[in-house]
Structure formats: structure tokens, C-alpha cells
XYZ file of C-alpha atoms in Angstrom:
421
model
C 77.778 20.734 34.823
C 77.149 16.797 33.706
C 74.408 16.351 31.089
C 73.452 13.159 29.839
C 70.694 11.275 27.940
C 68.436 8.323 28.446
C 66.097 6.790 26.381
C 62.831 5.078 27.943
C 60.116 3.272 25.493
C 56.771 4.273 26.462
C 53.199 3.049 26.297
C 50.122 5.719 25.279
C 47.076 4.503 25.162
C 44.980 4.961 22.160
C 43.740 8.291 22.898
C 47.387 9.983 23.834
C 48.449 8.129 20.989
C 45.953 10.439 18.597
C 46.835 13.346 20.656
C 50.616 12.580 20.237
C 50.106 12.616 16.497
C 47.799 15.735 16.119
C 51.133 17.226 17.696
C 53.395 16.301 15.360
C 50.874 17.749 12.527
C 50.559 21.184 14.365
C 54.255 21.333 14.993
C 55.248 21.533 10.912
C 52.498 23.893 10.351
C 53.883 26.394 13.412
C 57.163 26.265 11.159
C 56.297 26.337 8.003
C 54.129 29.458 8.775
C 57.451 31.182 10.595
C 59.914 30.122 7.912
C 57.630 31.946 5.065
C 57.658 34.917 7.114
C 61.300 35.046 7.399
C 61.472 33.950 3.528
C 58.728 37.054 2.193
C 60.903 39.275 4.430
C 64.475 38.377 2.663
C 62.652 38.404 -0.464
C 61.137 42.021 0.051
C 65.039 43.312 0.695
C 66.189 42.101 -2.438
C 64.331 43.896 -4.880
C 66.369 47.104 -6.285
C 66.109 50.721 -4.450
C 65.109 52.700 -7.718
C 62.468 49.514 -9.169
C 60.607 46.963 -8.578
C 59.363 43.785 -10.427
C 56.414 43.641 -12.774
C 54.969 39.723 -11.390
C 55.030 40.762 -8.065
C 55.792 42.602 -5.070
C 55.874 41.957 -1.136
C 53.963 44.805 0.907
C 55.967 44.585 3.835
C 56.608 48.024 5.177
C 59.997 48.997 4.722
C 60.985 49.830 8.947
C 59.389 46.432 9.336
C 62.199 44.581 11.430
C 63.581 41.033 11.223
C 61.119 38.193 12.187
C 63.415 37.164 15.356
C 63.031 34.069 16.997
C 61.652 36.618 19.870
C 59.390 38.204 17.414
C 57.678 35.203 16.395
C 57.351 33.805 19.795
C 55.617 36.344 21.066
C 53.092 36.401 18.088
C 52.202 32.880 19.305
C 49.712 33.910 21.577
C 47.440 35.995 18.541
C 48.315 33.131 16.241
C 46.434 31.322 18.797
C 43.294 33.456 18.813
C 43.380 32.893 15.013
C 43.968 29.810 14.664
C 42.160 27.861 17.474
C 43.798 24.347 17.106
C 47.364 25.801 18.186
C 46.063 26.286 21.817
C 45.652 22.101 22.296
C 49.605 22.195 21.857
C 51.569 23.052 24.597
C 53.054 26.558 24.714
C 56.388 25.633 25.405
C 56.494 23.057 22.494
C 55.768 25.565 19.973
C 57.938 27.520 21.161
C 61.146 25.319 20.667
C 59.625 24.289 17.168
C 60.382 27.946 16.457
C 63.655 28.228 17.720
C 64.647 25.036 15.862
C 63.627 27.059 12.757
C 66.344 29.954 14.013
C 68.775 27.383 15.096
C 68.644 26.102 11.467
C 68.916 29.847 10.037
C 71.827 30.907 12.409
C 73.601 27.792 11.124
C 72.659 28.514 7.867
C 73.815 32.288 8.348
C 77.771 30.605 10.043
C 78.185 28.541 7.140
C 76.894 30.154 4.110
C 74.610 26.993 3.179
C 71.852 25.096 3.931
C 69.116 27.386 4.038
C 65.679 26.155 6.044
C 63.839 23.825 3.994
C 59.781 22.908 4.850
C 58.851 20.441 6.302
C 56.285 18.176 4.701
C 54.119 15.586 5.881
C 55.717 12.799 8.385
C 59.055 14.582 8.305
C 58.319 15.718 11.848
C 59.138 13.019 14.219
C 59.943 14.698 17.729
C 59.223 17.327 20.077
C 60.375 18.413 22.784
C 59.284 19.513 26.490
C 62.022 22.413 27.424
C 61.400 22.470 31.373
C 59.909 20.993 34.095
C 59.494 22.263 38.037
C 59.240 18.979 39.815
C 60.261 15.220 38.357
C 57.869 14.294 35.698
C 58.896 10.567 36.097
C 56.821 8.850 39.391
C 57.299 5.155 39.465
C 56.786 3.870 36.099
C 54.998 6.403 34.483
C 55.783 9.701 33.315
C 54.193 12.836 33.110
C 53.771 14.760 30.191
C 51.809 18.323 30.146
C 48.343 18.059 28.397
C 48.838 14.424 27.862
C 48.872 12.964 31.352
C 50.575 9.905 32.582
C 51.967 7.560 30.295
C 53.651 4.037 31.173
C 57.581 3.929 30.614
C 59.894 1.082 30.763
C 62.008 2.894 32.955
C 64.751 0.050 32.758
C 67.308 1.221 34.887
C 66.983 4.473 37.359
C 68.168 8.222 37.393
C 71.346 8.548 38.717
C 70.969 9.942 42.184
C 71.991 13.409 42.156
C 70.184 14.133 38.902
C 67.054 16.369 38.187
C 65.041 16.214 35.061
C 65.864 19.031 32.417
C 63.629 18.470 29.767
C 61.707 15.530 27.597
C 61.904 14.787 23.805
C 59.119 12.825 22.596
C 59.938 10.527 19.628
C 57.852 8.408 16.862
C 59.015 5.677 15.274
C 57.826 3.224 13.184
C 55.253 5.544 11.589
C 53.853 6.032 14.509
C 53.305 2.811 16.152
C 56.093 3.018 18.725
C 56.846 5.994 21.085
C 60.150 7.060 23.218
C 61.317 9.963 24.972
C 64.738 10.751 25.405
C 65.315 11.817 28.907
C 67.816 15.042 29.655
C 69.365 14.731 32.752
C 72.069 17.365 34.293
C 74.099 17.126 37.990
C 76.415 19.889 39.315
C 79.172 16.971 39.252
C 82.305 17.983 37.657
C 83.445 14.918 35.507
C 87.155 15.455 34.116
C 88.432 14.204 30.571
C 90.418 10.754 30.925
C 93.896 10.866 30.980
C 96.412 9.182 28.799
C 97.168 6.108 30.992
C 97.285 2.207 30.757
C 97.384 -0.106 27.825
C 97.344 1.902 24.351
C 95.875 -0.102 21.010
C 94.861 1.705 17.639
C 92.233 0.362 15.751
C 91.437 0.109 12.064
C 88.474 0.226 10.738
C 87.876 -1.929 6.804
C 85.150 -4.257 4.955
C 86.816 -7.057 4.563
C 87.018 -6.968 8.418
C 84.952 -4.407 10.836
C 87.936 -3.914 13.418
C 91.339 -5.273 13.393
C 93.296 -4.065 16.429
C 97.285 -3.378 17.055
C 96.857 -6.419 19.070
C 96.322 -8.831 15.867
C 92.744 -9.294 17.037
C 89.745 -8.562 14.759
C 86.379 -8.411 14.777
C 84.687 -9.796 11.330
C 81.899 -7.315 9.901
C 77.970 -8.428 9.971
C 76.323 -7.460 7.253
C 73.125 -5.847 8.501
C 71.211 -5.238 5.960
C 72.453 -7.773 3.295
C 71.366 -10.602 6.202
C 67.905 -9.099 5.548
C 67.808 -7.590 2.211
C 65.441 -10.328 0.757
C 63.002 -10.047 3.458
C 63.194 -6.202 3.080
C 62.504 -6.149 -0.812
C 59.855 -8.621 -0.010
C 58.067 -6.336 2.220
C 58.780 -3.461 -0.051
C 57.139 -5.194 -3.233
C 54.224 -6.182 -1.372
C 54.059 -2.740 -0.189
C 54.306 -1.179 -3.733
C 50.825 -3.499 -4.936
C 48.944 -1.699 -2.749
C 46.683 0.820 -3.606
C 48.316 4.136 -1.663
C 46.332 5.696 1.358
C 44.605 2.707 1.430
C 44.669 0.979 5.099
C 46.324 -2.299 3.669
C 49.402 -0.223 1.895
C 49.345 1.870 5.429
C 49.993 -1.712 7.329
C 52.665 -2.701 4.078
C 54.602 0.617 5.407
C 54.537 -0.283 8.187
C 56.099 -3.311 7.870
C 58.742 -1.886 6.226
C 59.401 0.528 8.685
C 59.622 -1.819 10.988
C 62.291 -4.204 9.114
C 63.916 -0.801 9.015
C 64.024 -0.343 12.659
C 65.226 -3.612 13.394
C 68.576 -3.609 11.237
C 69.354 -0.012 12.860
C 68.395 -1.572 16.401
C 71.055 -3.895 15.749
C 73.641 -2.304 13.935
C 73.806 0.028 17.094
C 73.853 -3.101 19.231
C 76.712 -4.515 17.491
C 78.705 -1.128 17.592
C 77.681 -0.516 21.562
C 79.198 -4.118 21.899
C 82.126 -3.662 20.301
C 82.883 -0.330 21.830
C 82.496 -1.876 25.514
C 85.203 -4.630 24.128
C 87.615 -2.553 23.232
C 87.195 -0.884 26.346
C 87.924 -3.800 28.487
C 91.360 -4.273 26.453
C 92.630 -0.986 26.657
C 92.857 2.267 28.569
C 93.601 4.092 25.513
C 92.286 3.847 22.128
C 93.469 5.579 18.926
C 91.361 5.249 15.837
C 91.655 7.012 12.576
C 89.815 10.056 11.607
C 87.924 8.537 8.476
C 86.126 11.333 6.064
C 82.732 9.056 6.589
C 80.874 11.645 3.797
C 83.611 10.628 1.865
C 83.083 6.755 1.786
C 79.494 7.184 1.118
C 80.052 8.417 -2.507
C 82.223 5.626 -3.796
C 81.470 2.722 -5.780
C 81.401 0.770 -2.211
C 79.060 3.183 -0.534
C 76.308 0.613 -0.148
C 78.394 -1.825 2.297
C 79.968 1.567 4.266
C 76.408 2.905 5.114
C 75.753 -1.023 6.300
C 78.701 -0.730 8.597
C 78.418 2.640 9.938
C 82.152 3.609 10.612
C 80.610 7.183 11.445
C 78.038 5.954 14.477
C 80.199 3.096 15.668
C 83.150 6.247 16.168
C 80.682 8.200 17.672
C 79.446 5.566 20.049
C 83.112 4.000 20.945
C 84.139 8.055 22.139
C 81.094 7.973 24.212
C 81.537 4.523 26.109
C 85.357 5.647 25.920
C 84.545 8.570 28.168
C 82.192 6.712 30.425
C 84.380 4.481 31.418
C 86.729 6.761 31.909
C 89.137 5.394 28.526
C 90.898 8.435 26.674
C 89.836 8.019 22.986
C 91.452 10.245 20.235
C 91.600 10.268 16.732
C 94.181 10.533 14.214
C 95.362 11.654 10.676
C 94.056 8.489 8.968
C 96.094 9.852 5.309
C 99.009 6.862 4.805
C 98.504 4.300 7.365
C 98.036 1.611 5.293
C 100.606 2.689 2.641
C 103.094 3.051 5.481
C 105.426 0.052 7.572
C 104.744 0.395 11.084
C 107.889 -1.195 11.842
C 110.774 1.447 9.702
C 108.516 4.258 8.873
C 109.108 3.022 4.886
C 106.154 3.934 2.141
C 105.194 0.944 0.723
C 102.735 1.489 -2.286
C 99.565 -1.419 -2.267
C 96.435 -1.305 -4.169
C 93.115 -2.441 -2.474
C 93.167 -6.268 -3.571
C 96.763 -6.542 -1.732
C 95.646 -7.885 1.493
C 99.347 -8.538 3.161
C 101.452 -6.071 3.896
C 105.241 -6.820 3.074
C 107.657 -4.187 3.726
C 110.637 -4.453 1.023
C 112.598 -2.359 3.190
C 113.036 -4.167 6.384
C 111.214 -7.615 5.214
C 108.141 -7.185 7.797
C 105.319 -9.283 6.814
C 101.738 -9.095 8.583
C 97.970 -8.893 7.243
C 97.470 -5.340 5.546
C 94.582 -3.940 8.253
C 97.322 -5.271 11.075
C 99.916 -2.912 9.968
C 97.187 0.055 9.586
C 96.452 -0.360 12.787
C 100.124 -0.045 14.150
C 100.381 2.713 12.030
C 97.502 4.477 13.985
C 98.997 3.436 17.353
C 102.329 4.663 16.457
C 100.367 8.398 15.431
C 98.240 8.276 18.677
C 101.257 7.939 20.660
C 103.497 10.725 18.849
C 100.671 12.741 19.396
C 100.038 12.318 22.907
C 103.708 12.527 23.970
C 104.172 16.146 21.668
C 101.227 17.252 23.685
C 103.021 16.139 26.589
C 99.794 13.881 27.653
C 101.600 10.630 28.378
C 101.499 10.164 32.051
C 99.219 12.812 33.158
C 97.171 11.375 35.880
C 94.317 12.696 37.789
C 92.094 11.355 40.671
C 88.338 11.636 40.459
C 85.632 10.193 42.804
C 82.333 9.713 41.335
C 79.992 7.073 41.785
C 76.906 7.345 39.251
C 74.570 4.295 38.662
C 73.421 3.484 35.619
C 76.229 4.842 33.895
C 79.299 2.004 34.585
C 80.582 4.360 37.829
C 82.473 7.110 35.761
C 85.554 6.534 37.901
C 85.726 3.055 37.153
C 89.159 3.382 35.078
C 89.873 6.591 36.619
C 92.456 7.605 39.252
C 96.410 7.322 39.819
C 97.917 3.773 40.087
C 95.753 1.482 37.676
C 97.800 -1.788 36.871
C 97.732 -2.718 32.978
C 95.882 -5.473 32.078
C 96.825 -8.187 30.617
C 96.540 -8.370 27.332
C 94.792 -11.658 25.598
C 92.712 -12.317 23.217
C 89.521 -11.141 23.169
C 86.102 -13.251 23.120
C 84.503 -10.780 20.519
């Protein structure tokens, strides 16, 4: 079973706009009320057999079972008698705001932290559409249940093959711009890419974004520095206005929209770069950074600008795709380490060459890390007994860069030159 995800912009008019937005008010409420259930029913087991406390006490019945994701869905049709509002929300919608609540608690119960917080005001963004019986999308507009037809820039088609599986319905931009993110699933069997072709490792730094095994580099764009005046601009005219008012409203806006444009392309960037490196290579190696990690140091600021978690994420996805094997590596040493005799060699972070006393190799410090990784990918791919493993598959997919493109037995190595990034 395949399962992908597109994302389409779409249009509402004024009115599905309002309607859109009354739905993401209802939606916290519906979870909010189910999360204090569950909460009063913990808190009623954890008073004492033989007392209880003088502030308070919970009457809940003592056979009175666990409020279940089941439970609660099925009290969703009195909650609706009660509360008349609930029934202009689709069934089905309220019904995966609830299990989001359980999918939080069951994660919460795996891990031992994390408990379900509530939501408040605007932290609601999405919802979702679970199932549909026939194709919701018809041209270039798509319909949504108890909000009709609304235009999408459907700009490029389902795959043939492919059936609908269910809609999420974004806001962004407080509200002034609307996606859905389309869930689409085939019978078709893709396999994982084998270990074939060209191999590079990549390293991943500040002073430079990417510097490959194959001495070529990609400098790093500074997102948000680029734009940090015009943000703080926005954000201090924002702060003079009264709040609630409809000019600080249009001031947040703003903002949120300067927001939206330095993610839009920081992802652009990374989705470039990850297509790149694809054309290069049939197999990439890249090192398994602790990205929490980097976010706490006294450099935090210019690793959330570059993103080394979302451009990973993104380069495994085009990676499989395209049909490139992608892996990652043990990331502990590879600077601190020749590439060419295996020899530690000690550096601080202002040493930006790396010479190896040992055997007298000399290249640029992010150059040798990157070795390093290739060298690691490799070992690890021939101990697995990966290397040469070839398998044929035949799919042809539009709109996805024909899976198979790189796959199959007998695909020539490129050559390798450097690259117009």
C-alpha cells in the first residue's frame, strides 16, 4: 500500500471562509471538554482508599470506567442535543479531534511524558476529513462536506491509479490563506532503493550549508537574517497598536505573513538542494545530527535559520522518490577524524583546515567530514551486505518524478562534475 501527500492552495469565498473559522473554534472546545473528562477521572483515582481531601472532591462513581476514545465518541451525539452549535460541524471531524486527544494520551502513556495540554485560542489550525465515498476533487474545485465546492489550484494531477483517502484543511496566515493537504493511497507496491551507483556523504555546517565528498559546497542563505529588519519593523509597528483592535489585527497579520514567506523559502531552498544532490549521486550518506541538540547552544539562532532537521527530512523523501538510497550515520568524530589513515586529529571550531599530522593530508575541515561520513556509509552498507543488491521495479506515477526513474539493474554511473548549485 503507497500513501502519499499533496498540498493544493484553495480559494473560499467569504462565507466558507467564516464557516471554516467557526470550525476551528468548535474543534478546541470538543477537546478541551474531552481532555477535562479524562483529567477529573485520573484525578478522582488518586485520592487515598481510607480519606479524602478537605478542598475538594470529584463525584465520579467509583465503577465509572475510563473515558475511551470510544466512550467519548459516542457521547457526541447527546453533546449535540446539548450543545446545539456542535451539529454545524461535521460528525466525522469531531470525531478525529477526539482521537487526536487519545493519540496524544497513548503517546503520553508509551513515553512517560508529555501529558495533553489545552488548547487555547488560535492554537487550532487544521482539521481533518477522515473518508470520502467518491473523489471529492472535480475539475478545479473540491468538495468539502457542509462547506460545498471550493476552488483549488490543483497544480499538477492525481496520479492515475490513486483514490482520495481523506482531506486536512489548513489555516495559515491567521486565517487569510487556506490549504488542504490531500491523502492519496494506490495498491502499488513501491520497494526501498537499493545501494547502487555513485556514493557521496554530505556534511552539513554554518560556515557552509552542504559541502559534499566531492569538494563541492553549497554556501548557506540566511533566511531570516536577509529579512530580520523588515520583520522587527513589522513587529514594532505591530506592538503600537492598541490589541483587538482591527489595525493591530492587520499589524499581525503582516507579521504572519513575513513569517510565512521565510519558511516558504527556506523549504524551497532545502527541496532544491535535495533534488541536486540527487542528480549527483545514487547514494547519499549524511550524518545523524542530534538537531534538539543544536538548538540549545550559544549558536541556536543561525541552526533554527538553517533547518538541518527539515532539510534531512526533505532530502530522505526526494531520496526515495527518485528512487536514491539515503541513510544516515554515526555523526560522533567525523570531523576530528582523517578520512585518509583513520588518525584522530584534535581541532577546535575556529580551525577551518584540516591537516592530518599523521599522513600530511591537507583539505578544508567540512571536506574531510564529509569523507569521513562516506567512508561510515559505506562500512555500513557492505557489513549489512547491501552493496550491490539490485532490484527491478516498474512503476510509472505522474506527478511524482516516475518512482522508477533511478530504479532497476544496469544503471551506468554518472559522471561526476561539478554541480551548478
Amino acid at each position: 500500500m503507497l500513501t502519499m501527500n499533496y498540498t493544493y492552495r484553495i480559494d473560499p469565498d467569504t462565507t466558507q471562509q467564516t464557516e471554516l473559522l467557526e470550525w476551528m473554534e468548535t474543534c478546541p472546545g470538543v477537546y478541551n471538554y474531552a481532555l477535562r473528562e479524562l483529567k477529573d477521572w485520573i484525578a478522582s483515582r488518586k485520592c487515598q482508599v481510607d480519606r479524602c481531601s478537605l478542598e475538594k472532591e470529584y463525584i465520579i462513581p467509583a465503577d465509572e470506567p475510563f473515558p475511551s476514545y470510544h466512550r467519548q465518541q459516542n457521547n457526541l451525539p447527546k453533546a449535540k442535543k446539548q450543545f446545539p452549535h456542535l451539529g454545524k460541524v461535521h460528525s466525522q471531524v469531531l470525531q478525529t479531534t477526539i482521537r487526536k486527544l487519545h493519540d496524544t494520551w497513548e503517546a503520553f502513556v508509551k513515553r512517560g511524558r508529555g501529558f495533553p495540554r489545552f488548547k487555547k485560542f488560535g492554537q487550532f489550525k487544521s482539521f481533518v476529513f477522515p473518508q470520502f465515498k467518491n473523489n471529492p476533487i472535480n475539475g478545479f474545485t473540491i468538495k468539502l462536506p457542509k462547506i460545498g465546492e471550493v476552488p483549488i489550484n490543483l497544480h499538477r494531477p492525481i496520479p492515475n491509479g490513486f483514490k482520495v483517502k481523506q482531506v486536512r484543511v489548513l489555516s495559515r496566515i491567521r486565517g487569510t490563506q487556506w490549504y488542504v493537504v490531500v491523502t492519496i493511497e494506490s495498491d502499488i507496491s513501491v520497494p526501498d532503493a537499493p545501494v547502487h551507483g555513485r556514493a557521496i556523504g554530505i556534511d552539513l555546517g554554518l560556515e557552509r550549508f552542504l559541502t559534499a565528498s566531492d569538494r563541492s559546497f553549497q554556501e548557506r542563505p540566511q533566511f531570516l537574517k536577509s529579512m530580520q529588519g523588515k520583520l522587527k519593523l513589522l513587529q514594532r509597528r505591530a506592538s503600537r497598536k492598541q490589541k483587538g483592535s482591527q489595525n493591530w489585527e492587520k499589524a499581525q497579520i503582516e507579521v504572519a505573513r513575513m513569517h510565512h514567506r521565510i519558511a516558504n523559502r527556506r523549504r524551497d531552498f532545502h527541496l532544491k538542494t535535495a533534488h541536486q544532490l540527487c542528480d549527483r549521486a545514487q547514494t547519499i550518506f549524511a550524518e545523524d545530527l542530534n538537531v534538539k541538540g543544536l538548538t540549545r547552544g550559544m549558536l541556536r539562532k543561525d541552526c533554527v535559520d538553517a533547518a538541518f532537521g527539515q532539510f534531512l527530512s526533505l532530502t530522505e523523501w526526494v531520496c526515495w522518490k527518485r528512487g536514491v538510497y539515503f541513510a544516515k550515520v554515526n555523526p560522533n568524530g567525523t570531523s576530528q577524524t582523517c578520512p585518509n589513515c583513520l588518525a584522530t586529529v584534535s581541532k577546535g571550531l575556529e580551525v577551518r583546515e584540516h591537516h592530518c599530522p599523521e599522513c600530511g593530508y591537507r583539505t578544508h575541515r567540512d571536506h574531510a567530514a564529509a569523507e569521513m561520513v562516506l567512508d561510515r556509509g559505506l562500512e555500513n552498507v557492505v557489513s549489512q551486505g547491501l552493496w550491490g543488491r539490485e532490484t527491478a521495479c516498474q512503476v510509472g506515477l505522474s506527478g511524482v518524478y516516475d518512482l522508477d526513474k533511478w530504479r532497476g539493474a544496469g544503471i551506468p554511473n554518472r559522471e561526476a562534475g561539478k554541480p551548478a548549485l
